[in-house]
XYZ file of C-alpha atoms in Angstrom:
704
model
C -0.208 0.080 -0.018
C 2.664 2.457 0.659
C 4.145 1.910 -2.929
C 0.734 2.431 -4.253
C 0.547 5.992 -2.284
C 3.706 7.204 -3.352
C 3.393 6.137 -6.869
C -0.056 8.058 -7.224
C 1.578 11.014 -5.695
C 4.170 11.061 -8.100
C 1.667 10.396 -11.051
C -0.303 13.475 -9.989
C 3.107 15.612 -9.667
C 4.435 14.386 -13.210
C 0.766 15.413 -14.574
C 0.892 18.768 -13.292
C 4.603 18.966 -14.731
C 3.662 18.046 -18.062
C 0.354 19.795 -18.605
C 1.127 22.825 -16.068
C 1.759 26.274 -17.153
C 5.346 26.115 -15.913
C 6.094 22.368 -17.181
C 8.357 21.470 -19.660
C 5.259 20.261 -22.118
C 2.698 22.719 -22.293
C 0.401 21.298 -24.811
C -2.733 22.831 -24.313
C -5.793 20.955 -22.446
C -9.237 22.393 -21.863
C -9.715 23.742 -18.361
C -13.230 22.712 -18.577
C -14.178 20.619 -15.432
C -15.900 18.081 -17.776
C -13.534 17.841 -20.393
C -10.282 15.391 -20.442
C -8.128 15.287 -23.486
C -5.423 13.119 -24.805
C -2.838 15.707 -25.413
C 0.242 13.622 -26.926
C 0.194 10.192 -29.034
C 0.865 8.181 -25.962
C -1.319 10.178 -23.535
C 1.345 11.726 -21.563
C 5.150 12.255 -22.162
C 5.355 9.000 -20.065
C 4.033 7.100 -23.036
C 2.023 4.925 -20.745
C -1.334 4.852 -22.950
C -3.100 4.892 -19.805
C -5.986 7.028 -18.710
C -7.547 7.925 -15.471
C -10.964 8.115 -16.888
C -13.626 5.511 -15.373
C -17.003 6.512 -16.666
C -16.450 3.457 -18.960
C -15.688 0.308 -16.715
C -15.911 -2.978 -15.819
C -19.808 -2.675 -14.816
C -20.897 -1.146 -17.974
C -18.806 -1.707 -20.826
C -21.196 -4.180 -21.924
C -22.988 -1.266 -23.543
C -20.283 0.145 -25.644
C -21.404 1.174 -28.880
C -20.490 3.308 -32.067
C -20.615 6.967 -31.228
C -19.562 8.144 -34.984
C -16.915 7.442 -37.593
C -14.941 9.060 -39.993
C -13.764 7.864 -43.603
C -13.454 10.696 -45.785
C -9.306 9.777 -45.864
C -7.103 10.780 -48.860
C -6.715 7.900 -50.971
C -4.310 7.588 -53.995
C -5.085 5.498 -56.837
C -6.598 2.349 -55.707
C -4.497 1.270 -53.112
C -5.833 1.646 -49.349
C -2.978 1.432 -46.834
C -2.185 1.020 -43.529
C -3.325 3.253 -40.731
C -1.014 3.224 -37.860
C -1.590 6.442 -35.753
C -3.218 7.278 -32.132
C -5.348 10.421 -32.542
C -4.483 13.336 -29.886
C -7.370 15.451 -28.340
C -6.524 19.124 -27.577
C -9.334 21.567 -26.543
C -12.282 19.554 -28.106
C -10.577 18.789 -31.274
C -9.246 15.256 -32.462
C -6.065 15.664 -34.597
C -4.533 12.477 -36.484
C -2.671 11.455 -39.537
C -3.533 8.859 -42.099
C -1.518 7.567 -45.112
C 0.794 9.711 -47.031
C 1.059 11.981 -43.966
C -2.340 13.536 -44.317
C -3.530 15.316 -41.122
C -7.123 15.461 -40.114
C -9.007 17.790 -37.746
C -12.282 16.773 -36.316
C -14.683 17.815 -33.522
C -14.233 15.270 -31.061
C -17.913 15.370 -29.701
C -19.676 15.281 -33.090
C -16.909 14.130 -35.769
C -17.544 17.259 -37.926
C -14.867 17.813 -40.175
C -12.645 20.778 -39.394
C -9.952 20.782 -41.744
C -7.511 18.527 -43.728
C -4.097 19.246 -44.236
C -2.418 17.193 -47.192
C 1.564 17.714 -47.435
C 1.334 16.548 -50.879
C 4.044 13.862 -50.267
C 5.997 12.911 -53.505
C 4.616 9.283 -54.270
C 8.024 8.108 -55.199
C 9.011 7.960 -51.465
C 6.576 4.866 -51.008
C 9.428 2.851 -52.585
C 11.853 4.153 -50.262
C 9.787 3.371 -47.402
C 10.271 -0.169 -46.138
C 6.815 -0.777 -44.910
C 4.324 1.478 -46.486
C 3.311 5.054 -46.967
C 2.117 4.950 -42.961
C 2.483 7.667 -40.414
C 1.972 7.102 -36.774
C 0.538 10.205 -35.300
C 0.990 14.026 -34.863
C 2.082 16.332 -31.703
C 0.135 19.325 -30.963
C 1.819 22.478 -29.054
C 0.765 26.025 -28.335
C -1.877 26.189 -31.351
C 0.177 24.277 -33.862
C -0.027 20.396 -35.047
C 3.495 18.925 -35.996
C 3.663 16.219 -38.692
C 6.730 14.365 -40.104
C 5.941 13.701 -43.867
C 6.813 10.589 -45.718
C 9.183 12.440 -47.960
C 11.173 13.740 -45.238
C 9.887 17.148 -44.055
C 8.532 18.674 -40.734
C 5.589 20.418 -40.905
C 3.977 22.930 -38.428
C 0.109 23.674 -38.950
C -2.083 25.970 -37.540
C -4.114 24.014 -35.149
C -7.384 26.374 -36.304
C -6.962 26.565 -39.931
C -4.802 23.600 -41.297
C -2.570 26.134 -42.911
C 1.197 25.293 -43.087
C 3.372 27.588 -40.517
C 6.603 26.348 -41.397
C 8.528 23.630 -43.152
C 12.124 22.133 -42.212
C 13.617 19.699 -44.362
C 14.846 16.896 -41.963
C 16.860 14.732 -44.793
C 20.581 14.871 -44.784
C 21.036 13.243 -48.326
C 17.898 12.755 -50.645
C 19.679 9.978 -52.815
C 19.467 7.701 -49.702
C 16.244 6.262 -48.814
C 15.594 7.987 -45.540
C 11.540 8.537 -44.658
C 9.436 9.743 -41.624
C 6.761 7.465 -40.413
C 6.799 8.128 -36.826
C 5.108 10.848 -34.640
C 7.106 14.078 -33.528
C 7.712 14.611 -29.723
C 7.408 18.334 -28.228
C 9.345 19.486 -25.097
C 11.446 22.288 -23.930
C 10.184 24.357 -26.839
C 11.647 21.628 -29.350
C 10.215 19.154 -31.829
C 12.325 15.739 -32.387
C 11.737 13.640 -35.267
C 13.570 10.667 -36.400
C 14.011 9.107 -39.614
C 13.171 5.396 -41.142
C 15.500 3.649 -43.634
C 17.909 1.183 -41.818
C 16.938 -1.681 -44.101
C 17.336 0.703 -47.255
C 20.717 1.808 -47.244
C 20.725 4.815 -44.935
C 22.411 6.126 -41.778
C 20.418 7.171 -38.640
C 19.798 10.148 -36.682
C 17.207 12.268 -34.870
C 16.859 16.059 -35.391
C 15.281 18.694 -32.978
C 14.029 22.053 -34.329
C 12.498 25.247 -32.544
C 8.918 24.685 -32.161
C 8.303 28.323 -32.885
C 10.563 29.119 -35.867
C 11.538 25.405 -37.430
C 15.155 26.245 -37.226
C 17.437 23.307 -36.294
C 18.554 23.071 -32.789
C 20.526 20.100 -32.544
C 21.099 16.624 -34.589
C 22.461 13.322 -32.696
C 23.783 10.773 -35.263
C 23.302 7.005 -33.869
C 26.156 5.624 -35.799
C 29.477 6.688 -37.299
C 29.884 7.545 -40.613
C 32.430 7.071 -43.307
C 35.720 8.567 -41.702
C 36.726 9.334 -45.260
C 34.080 11.957 -45.565
C 34.996 13.968 -42.619
C 35.451 14.188 -38.483
C 32.376 12.763 -36.361
C 29.246 15.185 -36.210
C 28.687 14.680 -32.339
C 31.295 13.478 -29.894
C 29.312 10.144 -28.605
C 30.356 8.844 -32.199
C 33.932 8.541 -30.687
C 32.627 5.990 -28.379
C 30.684 4.449 -30.868
C 33.299 4.018 -33.521
C 35.612 1.994 -31.216
C 32.834 -0.776 -31.470
C 32.894 -0.879 -35.473
C 35.579 -2.475 -37.895
C 37.300 0.731 -39.439
C 36.656 -1.320 -42.671
C 32.816 -1.206 -41.945
C 30.574 -1.135 -44.873
C 29.977 2.555 -44.714
C 28.343 2.606 -48.226
C 25.429 0.895 -46.818
C 24.840 3.510 -44.101
C 24.910 1.510 -40.934
C 21.401 1.822 -40.075
C 20.273 2.663 -36.286
C 17.502 4.695 -37.623
C 15.056 5.847 -34.885
C 11.911 5.385 -36.578
C 9.392 5.299 -33.757
C 9.751 4.634 -29.917
C 10.604 7.845 -27.819
C 9.423 8.986 -24.292
C 10.238 12.311 -22.262
C 10.862 12.881 -18.457
C 9.931 16.457 -17.807
C 11.763 16.340 -14.621
C 15.209 15.772 -15.676
C 14.675 16.971 -19.392
C 15.823 13.642 -20.608
C 14.326 12.172 -24.089
C 14.549 8.465 -24.202
C 15.120 7.270 -27.601
C 14.803 3.551 -29.207
C 17.182 2.833 -32.194
C 17.004 0.540 -35.031
C 18.785 -2.537 -36.570
C 22.123 -2.689 -38.593
C 21.927 -2.133 -42.241
C 22.768 -4.656 -43.426
C 21.368 -7.375 -41.005
C 24.396 -9.399 -40.592
C 27.289 -7.894 -38.270
C 29.591 -10.124 -40.326
C 28.720 -8.336 -43.558
C 28.271 -4.804 -41.791
C 31.439 -4.866 -39.732
C 33.547 -7.960 -40.783
C 35.599 -7.838 -37.534
C 32.582 -7.872 -35.395
C 31.862 -5.418 -32.469
C 28.891 -4.299 -30.357
C 28.142 -1.444 -33.252
C 26.991 1.246 -31.010
C 24.166 2.799 -30.922
C 22.219 0.156 -33.064
C 19.358 -1.433 -31.270
C 19.588 0.573 -27.947
C 17.738 2.700 -25.665
C 19.797 6.163 -25.500
C 19.020 8.730 -23.132
C 19.510 12.666 -24.492
C 19.479 15.770 -22.843
C 16.339 17.103 -24.653
C 17.687 20.778 -24.607
C 21.215 19.978 -26.041
C 21.144 16.651 -27.619
C 23.949 15.383 -25.690
C 24.053 11.694 -24.499
C 23.494 11.019 -20.670
C 23.659 7.346 -21.089
C 22.678 4.297 -23.316
C 21.695 0.677 -22.713
C 22.094 -1.644 -25.891
C 19.616 -4.441 -25.972
C 21.232 -6.316 -28.902
C 25.003 -5.983 -29.176
C 26.065 -6.622 -32.946
C 22.493 -7.103 -33.875
C 22.087 -9.430 -36.937
C 18.640 -10.327 -36.765
C 16.760 -6.849 -37.433
C 15.908 -6.787 -33.532
C 15.210 -3.103 -33.477
C 14.603 -1.204 -30.110
C 12.236 1.287 -31.706
C 9.675 -0.132 -30.224
C 7.342 2.301 -27.959
C 9.201 3.163 -24.546
C 7.162 3.514 -21.221
C 8.345 5.500 -18.344
C 6.912 4.537 -14.934
C 7.423 3.798 -11.192
C 7.845 0.110 -9.941
C 9.168 -1.153 -6.796
C 12.692 -2.966 -6.988
C 14.731 -4.303 -3.996
C 12.377 -2.761 -1.419
C 12.235 0.951 -2.872
C 10.441 2.626 -5.729
C 12.379 3.342 -8.778
C 11.851 5.620 -11.797
C 12.213 3.173 -14.675
C 12.238 2.932 -18.569
C 10.590 -0.184 -19.821
C 10.819 -1.598 -23.352
C 9.755 -4.860 -25.329
C 11.932 -4.615 -28.136
C 11.735 -7.115 -31.387
C 14.464 -9.283 -29.690
C 12.161 -11.021 -27.124
C 13.305 -9.727 -23.847
C 11.038 -7.254 -21.451
C 13.655 -4.645 -20.243
C 13.428 -2.575 -17.316
C 16.202 0.420 -16.681
C 16.567 2.936 -13.954
C 15.808 5.958 -15.724
C 18.340 8.151 -14.102
C 21.290 5.934 -14.762
C 20.492 3.417 -17.130
C 21.197 0.493 -15.022
C 19.638 -2.576 -15.688
C 16.846 -3.927 -13.418
C 15.414 -6.986 -15.172
C 15.683 -8.449 -18.699
C 13.482 -11.613 -19.186
C 11.812 -13.216 -21.943
C 8.237 -12.363 -22.827
C 7.912 -14.812 -25.655
C 10.016 -17.605 -27.258
C 13.914 -16.727 -27.733
C 16.557 -19.194 -29.085
C 18.974 -16.286 -30.389
C 20.345 -16.011 -26.844
C 19.720 -17.920 -23.344
C 19.465 -15.068 -21.061
C 20.697 -11.678 -20.219
C 23.469 -11.052 -17.360
C 22.145 -8.587 -14.944
C 25.359 -7.700 -13.857
C 26.980 -7.088 -17.461
C 23.761 -6.107 -19.033
C 24.704 -8.342 -21.665
C 22.964 -11.396 -23.705
C 24.584 -14.869 -22.977
C 24.791 -17.776 -25.388
C 24.754 -16.095 -28.566
C 25.497 -19.031 -30.482
C 21.858 -20.002 -31.115
C 21.439 -17.203 -33.836
C 24.702 -17.385 -35.508
C 24.439 -18.048 -39.060
C 27.245 -16.835 -40.570
C 28.437 -20.227 -41.575
C 24.878 -21.945 -42.055
C 21.328 -21.170 -42.192
C 19.665 -21.226 -38.563
C 16.119 -21.376 -37.289
C 15.979 -18.557 -35.055
C 12.991 -17.062 -32.466
C 11.798 -14.749 -32.523
C 11.652 -13.800 -36.438
C 12.578 -10.278 -37.867
C 8.892 -9.615 -37.435
C 9.887 -9.571 -33.865
C 8.143 -10.913 -30.429
C 6.952 -7.166 -30.262
C 6.816 -4.837 -33.240
C 5.480 -1.205 -33.783
C 2.069 -1.808 -32.096
C 2.177 -0.095 -29.035
C 1.702 -1.556 -25.593
C 0.161 -0.246 -22.412
C 0.871 0.208 -18.736
C -1.664 0.361 -15.991
C -0.165 1.869 -12.709
C -3.529 0.414 -11.307
C -2.628 -3.035 -11.989
C 1.126 -2.875 -12.510
C 0.914 -4.847 -15.738
C 2.125 -4.060 -18.956
C 0.040 -5.190 -22.063
C 2.262 -6.300 -24.984
C 0.686 -7.019 -28.450
C 3.110 -10.283 -29.026
C 3.765 -11.806 -31.910
C 5.296 -15.599 -32.123
C 7.158 -17.183 -34.964
C 10.487 -18.194 -35.504
C 12.462 -17.647 -38.717
C 14.987 -19.474 -41.186
C 17.944 -16.926 -41.755
C 20.963 -17.038 -44.057
C 23.675 -14.988 -44.842
C 23.122 -13.579 -48.302
C 26.166 -14.044 -50.932
C 26.917 -10.555 -51.627
C 25.520 -6.982 -51.333
C 25.771 -3.765 -53.385
C 23.953 -0.560 -52.663
C 20.784 -0.073 -54.907
C 18.904 3.009 -54.319
C 15.340 2.661 -53.196
C 15.531 -0.957 -52.440
C 16.014 -3.350 -49.359
C 19.721 -3.515 -48.257
C 19.402 -6.423 -45.385
C 22.376 -8.774 -46.524
C 20.226 -11.855 -45.306
C 17.905 -14.248 -46.861
C 14.848 -14.706 -44.367
C 11.613 -16.992 -44.288
C 8.738 -17.934 -42.107
C 7.214 -21.121 -41.718
C 6.523 -23.599 -42.794
C 9.885 -24.489 -43.536
C 11.091 -27.087 -46.158
C 12.528 -30.452 -45.143
C 12.430 -32.204 -41.827
C 11.497 -30.446 -38.458
C 14.530 -28.691 -36.972
C 15.253 -28.945 -33.195
C 13.659 -26.511 -31.010
C 10.225 -25.395 -30.320
C 7.402 -26.161 -33.177
C 7.299 -23.399 -35.625
C 3.909 -21.205 -35.177
C 2.618 -17.973 -36.713
C 0.588 -16.470 -33.759
C -0.097 -13.124 -32.132
C -1.599 -12.563 -28.898
C -2.243 -9.571 -25.985
C -0.091 -10.484 -23.225
C -0.531 -9.111 -19.816
C 3.186 -8.826 -18.523
C 4.102 -8.183 -14.754
C 7.570 -6.151 -15.087
C 8.549 -6.629 -11.328
C 7.757 -10.260 -11.128
C 8.696 -10.998 -14.878
C 5.860 -13.258 -15.171
C 2.848 -13.533 -17.471
C -0.307 -12.763 -16.039
C -2.680 -13.696 -18.744
C -2.824 -14.366 -22.608
C -5.554 -13.410 -24.753
C -5.145 -15.141 -28.256
C -5.438 -12.919 -31.721
C -4.993 -15.523 -34.233
C -2.442 -15.147 -37.273
C 0.867 -13.345 -37.005
C 0.255 -9.709 -37.423
C -3.048 -9.901 -35.887
C -2.798 -7.925 -32.526
C -3.344 -4.129 -32.615
C -1.845 -1.516 -30.041
C -3.308 -1.428 -26.260
C -5.077 1.075 -24.187
C -5.379 0.746 -20.449
C -7.897 2.713 -18.167
C -8.574 3.438 -14.737
C -11.974 1.791 -15.259
C -10.128 -1.663 -15.119
C -10.109 -2.146 -18.625
C -7.987 -2.672 -21.632
C -9.015 -1.992 -25.121
C -7.470 -3.242 -28.169
C -8.242 -3.976 -31.874
C -7.120 -6.739 -34.176
C -6.518 -7.122 -37.890
C -9.675 -9.560 -37.959
C -11.719 -6.448 -37.255
C -12.613 -7.314 -33.854
C -12.373 -4.484 -31.163
C -12.250 -6.207 -27.878
C -12.297 -4.909 -24.112
C -10.732 -6.761 -21.423
C -10.671 -7.076 -17.485
C -7.148 -5.411 -17.126
C -6.571 -7.738 -13.887
C -7.858 -11.321 -15.179
C -7.926 -10.744 -19.154
C -11.722 -11.943 -19.317
C -13.405 -10.551 -22.500
C -16.107 -8.093 -21.298
C -17.422 -6.530 -24.746
C -16.309 -7.524 -28.337
C -17.404 -5.412 -31.464
C -16.884 -6.700 -35.154
C -16.015 -3.415 -37.001
C -15.169 -5.107 -40.150
C -12.293 -3.201 -40.323
C -8.509 -4.225 -39.519
C -7.446 -2.563 -36.600
C -3.726 -2.224 -36.030
C -3.097 1.375 -34.146
C -3.755 1.615 -30.619
C -6.576 3.237 -29.058
C -6.986 6.495 -27.075
C -9.859 7.934 -24.914
C -11.338 11.235 -23.575
C -14.179 13.213 -22.253
C -16.347 15.792 -23.203
C -19.530 16.825 -21.234
C -19.264 14.138 -18.822
C -19.251 11.374 -21.776
C -16.271 9.169 -22.249
C -15.218 8.341 -25.654
C -12.751 5.799 -26.857
C -11.389 6.189 -30.486
C -9.423 3.809 -32.784
C -8.100 4.203 -36.277
C -8.253 1.552 -38.666
C -7.018 0.101 -41.893
C -4.798 -2.678 -42.991
C -1.338 -2.325 -44.212
C 2.174 -1.673 -43.161
C 4.666 -4.656 -43.479
C 2.201 -6.974 -44.116
C 0.359 -4.765 -46.823
C 1.423 -7.325 -49.244
C -0.307 -10.263 -48.011
C -3.653 -10.419 -45.955
C -2.942 -12.835 -42.969
C -5.641 -15.423 -42.377
C -8.569 -14.304 -40.509
C -7.889 -10.485 -41.767
C -10.930 -8.440 -42.310
C -9.736 -7.051 -45.751
C -10.180 -10.870 -47.020
C -14.119 -10.313 -46.184
C -14.568 -6.413 -46.484
C -13.185 -3.701 -48.386
C -9.967 -2.479 -46.857
C -11.154 1.230 -46.015
C -9.306 3.705 -43.830
C -11.453 4.769 -40.925
C -11.621 6.409 -37.363
C -14.043 4.560 -35.010
C -15.394 6.210 -32.080
C -17.263 4.742 -29.253
C -19.375 5.331 -26.242
C -21.683 3.871 -23.557
C -25.275 3.292 -25.223
C -23.779 3.991 -28.835
C -25.317 2.124 -31.799
C -23.716 -0.539 -34.238
C -20.877 -0.192 -36.150
C -21.818 -0.407 -40.018
C -19.479 -2.596 -42.179
C -17.564 -1.741 -45.163
C -18.805 -3.247 -48.199
C -17.892 -6.744 -48.916
C -14.962 -7.524 -51.353
C -16.050 -7.708 -54.735
C -14.688 -10.499 -56.881
C -12.468 -9.193 -59.524
C -13.174 -10.134 -63.101
C -10.594 -12.644 -64.729
C -8.739 -10.811 -67.510
C -7.367 -12.325 -70.463
C -3.509 -12.502 -70.834
C -2.380 -10.194 -73.699
C -1.691 -12.243 -77.069
C 1.799 -13.221 -77.783
C 4.069 -15.279 -79.290
C 5.581 -18.092 -77.616
C 7.763 -16.439 -74.811
C 11.450 -16.722 -74.994
C 12.050 -18.895 -71.790
C 15.436 -17.235 -71.339
C 13.538 -13.720 -71.223
C 10.825 -14.799 -68.869
C 13.538 -16.373 -66.354
C 15.331 -13.074 -66.325
C 12.058 -11.433 -65.887
C 11.357 -13.613 -62.857
C 14.663 -12.762 -61.262
C 13.976 -8.995 -61.769
C 10.590 -9.227 -60.410
C 11.716 -10.882 -57.240
C 14.418 -8.351 -56.698
C 12.587 -5.451 -57.742
C 8.623 -5.836 -57.446
C 7.957 -8.668 -54.888
C 8.361 -6.437 -52.115
C 5.276 -4.933 -52.709
C 3.519 -7.041 -54.965
C 4.415 -10.497 -52.893
C 4.266 -13.598 -55.704
C 1.782 -15.502 -57.419
C -1.019 -13.090 -56.773
C -2.299 -13.510 -53.042
C -4.813 -11.129 -51.629
C -3.191 -7.849 -50.295
C -3.157 -4.025 -50.585
C -1.481 -3.831 -53.946
C -2.697 -4.611 -57.392
C -2.656 -8.076 -58.520
C 0.051 -8.466 -61.169
C -1.343 -12.251 -61.914
C -4.542 -10.588 -63.139
C -3.583 -7.421 -65.122
C -6.143 -5.525 -67.234
C -5.591 -5.111 -70.779
C -5.031 -0.935 -70.169
C -2.175 -1.812 -67.815
C -0.479 -4.376 -70.101
C -0.626 -1.666 -72.770
C 0.927 0.911 -70.429
C 3.347 -1.176 -68.738
C 6.417 0.526 -69.701
C 5.182 4.062 -68.934
C 3.827 2.725 -65.240
C 7.303 1.006 -64.375
C 10.158 2.680 -66.061
C 8.511 6.182 -66.590
C 6.373 6.370 -63.447
C 3.152 7.305 -64.869
C 1.457 6.365 -61.562
C 4.007 7.801 -59.211
C 1.338 9.876 -57.318
C -0.515 6.794 -56.306
C 2.819 5.368 -54.937
C 4.238 3.454 -58.017
C 7.895 4.962 -58.449
C 9.720 4.738 -61.444
C 12.526 2.107 -61.858
C 14.567 4.045 -64.462
C 17.256 4.374 -61.975
C 17.456 0.523 -61.546
C 16.402 -1.110 -64.730
C 16.394 -0.675 -68.397
C 13.625 -0.524 -70.694
C 14.684 -4.025 -71.813
C 14.601 -5.281 -67.963
C 11.009 -4.010 -67.811
C 10.240 -5.632 -71.041
C 11.487 -9.160 -69.425
C 9.294 -8.409 -66.038
C 6.238 -7.927 -68.248
C 7.022 -11.092 -70.462
C 7.128 -13.000 -67.127
C 4.022 -11.528 -65.903
C 2.217 -12.422 -69.077
C 3.473 -15.788 -68.895
C 2.123 -16.377 -65.679
C -1.319 -14.506 -66.449
C -1.674 -17.030 -69.667
C -1.099 -19.971 -67.241
C -4.369 -19.210 -65.553
C -3.645 -20.388 -62.155
C -2.353 -18.769 -59.304
C 0.316 -20.213 -57.081
C -0.889 -21.427 -53.674
C 2.163 -20.231 -51.417
C 3.483 -16.452 -51.751
C 6.584 -15.382 -50.879
C 6.597 -13.624 -47.345
C 6.339 -10.000 -47.316
C 9.228 -7.694 -45.702
C 9.259 -8.584 -41.847
C 10.638 -5.219 -40.647
């Protein structure tokens, strides 16, 4: 009970710091006694995704229904894309982003559309993004809305009018595949944003800008650059460089990109930053003599005001498995060794749940929250993983848990100070991983250096756990390092982000379209709503006029956009982008239209194809096209190239080589292929279409 009282006092004090006039963060929140907002993407700067609201609780959540919905999203061409943001509610207005970095403002009570801001992103950047033209949210501060755009700009928009105030170009090199898909964070009058691209041949960094003027305040590079191109840009790189081979593949960027997880402590002015995987993935290819390769796959504590590092902790030294530490970071207070500790919590892709002292970076706990075979355990004294041989594929392929999809990916987890539990959207699957024979930088293409596949694996059963492809919502106790309960979510990529509330509830959607509400302590299912729309994003909640609302964005896409997983909603219903808002005694949720059966188009008339040309076209297709369009024409977000209509056949060169559909996200490939190459791909697809039958097994989409 003593810990509970102390913690509640601390929570109220931290809320006052974050939302008061003299606080480090002054996101405006209405002073009305009946309005409670959601001012930041994670709820508060601590990113707990927890609300003190109790109007919706265990006793009445069975009456939850639809208040209103919004579906007027900007859609380019005929490709509907993933929706991954959590809305922000400030002064009675909901602000959120959708595909192509478009921002929307709606009246939070009625759903009335106020404005839309379309930054007119260059559609060719869809090719530079590893995992769809998604965006994970906005920041609101002193009457402005901040959004990072897919093509690398940070835009400040007037919160009342939706008009741009200023724009900053965050990209250091526009020849590299740098993008923005994460939400900005605002603190100490600065806006900080990271960039994606670790799988695409780029070098990671984060940048802070003056929130008023847009002028750059500081930039922190996460990994060293090519020493031949000049001195290190920030002093921390001197430490990092000691952990890299001097003859590393600097031409491939190094990776480390901070594309998502951040949290902020207003009492210490520390920004906690999650960094990405190495580029390419295998350390044996990236840094031939090995090394930890700092600051890859790490939690880095930066002084928000200066950009200088306070401490770091590397979750996966020498990361060779795409085990990013970019997953959402949560700050909280937990009892350890008889006293209350201010902590940082994260469940990165590598399968271990980490608890660190927030002020010093000392490791307090590191335990497996899912199946892990790449390491045996983490030594709490050294902070390092033990037993790395289980994942060493430098000499021969290995079956490794978790897969590069991660034990936990970007879908946000939540923490409830009421239950002391963390609610993690867990994915459970192994991968077969092998070292690629060679690697050359190719602009706008994946630069991973490893061949990865998911079950089923060919041949006899490999030693170790039986392969599965599952997802679930897992309630994890960060103090005892034990699972409190598990709620199955079906196929891989099935679990969406989580929200916890003081009403004793956990809200979470799934890609099967089912929005679930569970008892936060026991996991008992209390309410289930079939929306017909795949939900990956995390919900949020707010109160207006004494009524509590719960809002969640839906729409399938992201890394698994090329291939709808079994049981996912877009296999049955049209994949529409939607904002769904619920309240007590609301109505039923209207479902999208059923998926229409596509007509069967005839293959173009052609001479007997040259087998050598078709074979070359197949190889080129796998290298350049399968990342989005998969293989064999399975159901997914992108057009089925195994059933092309006549007009697309007629314009194939214009589309693929010249970029006729650039605005819709189909970038031109004239930088990588000749017209003869494009003709070979066309010959391959035409031959496949002429066969009249699709393959039953599709290649796995990118697993980042």
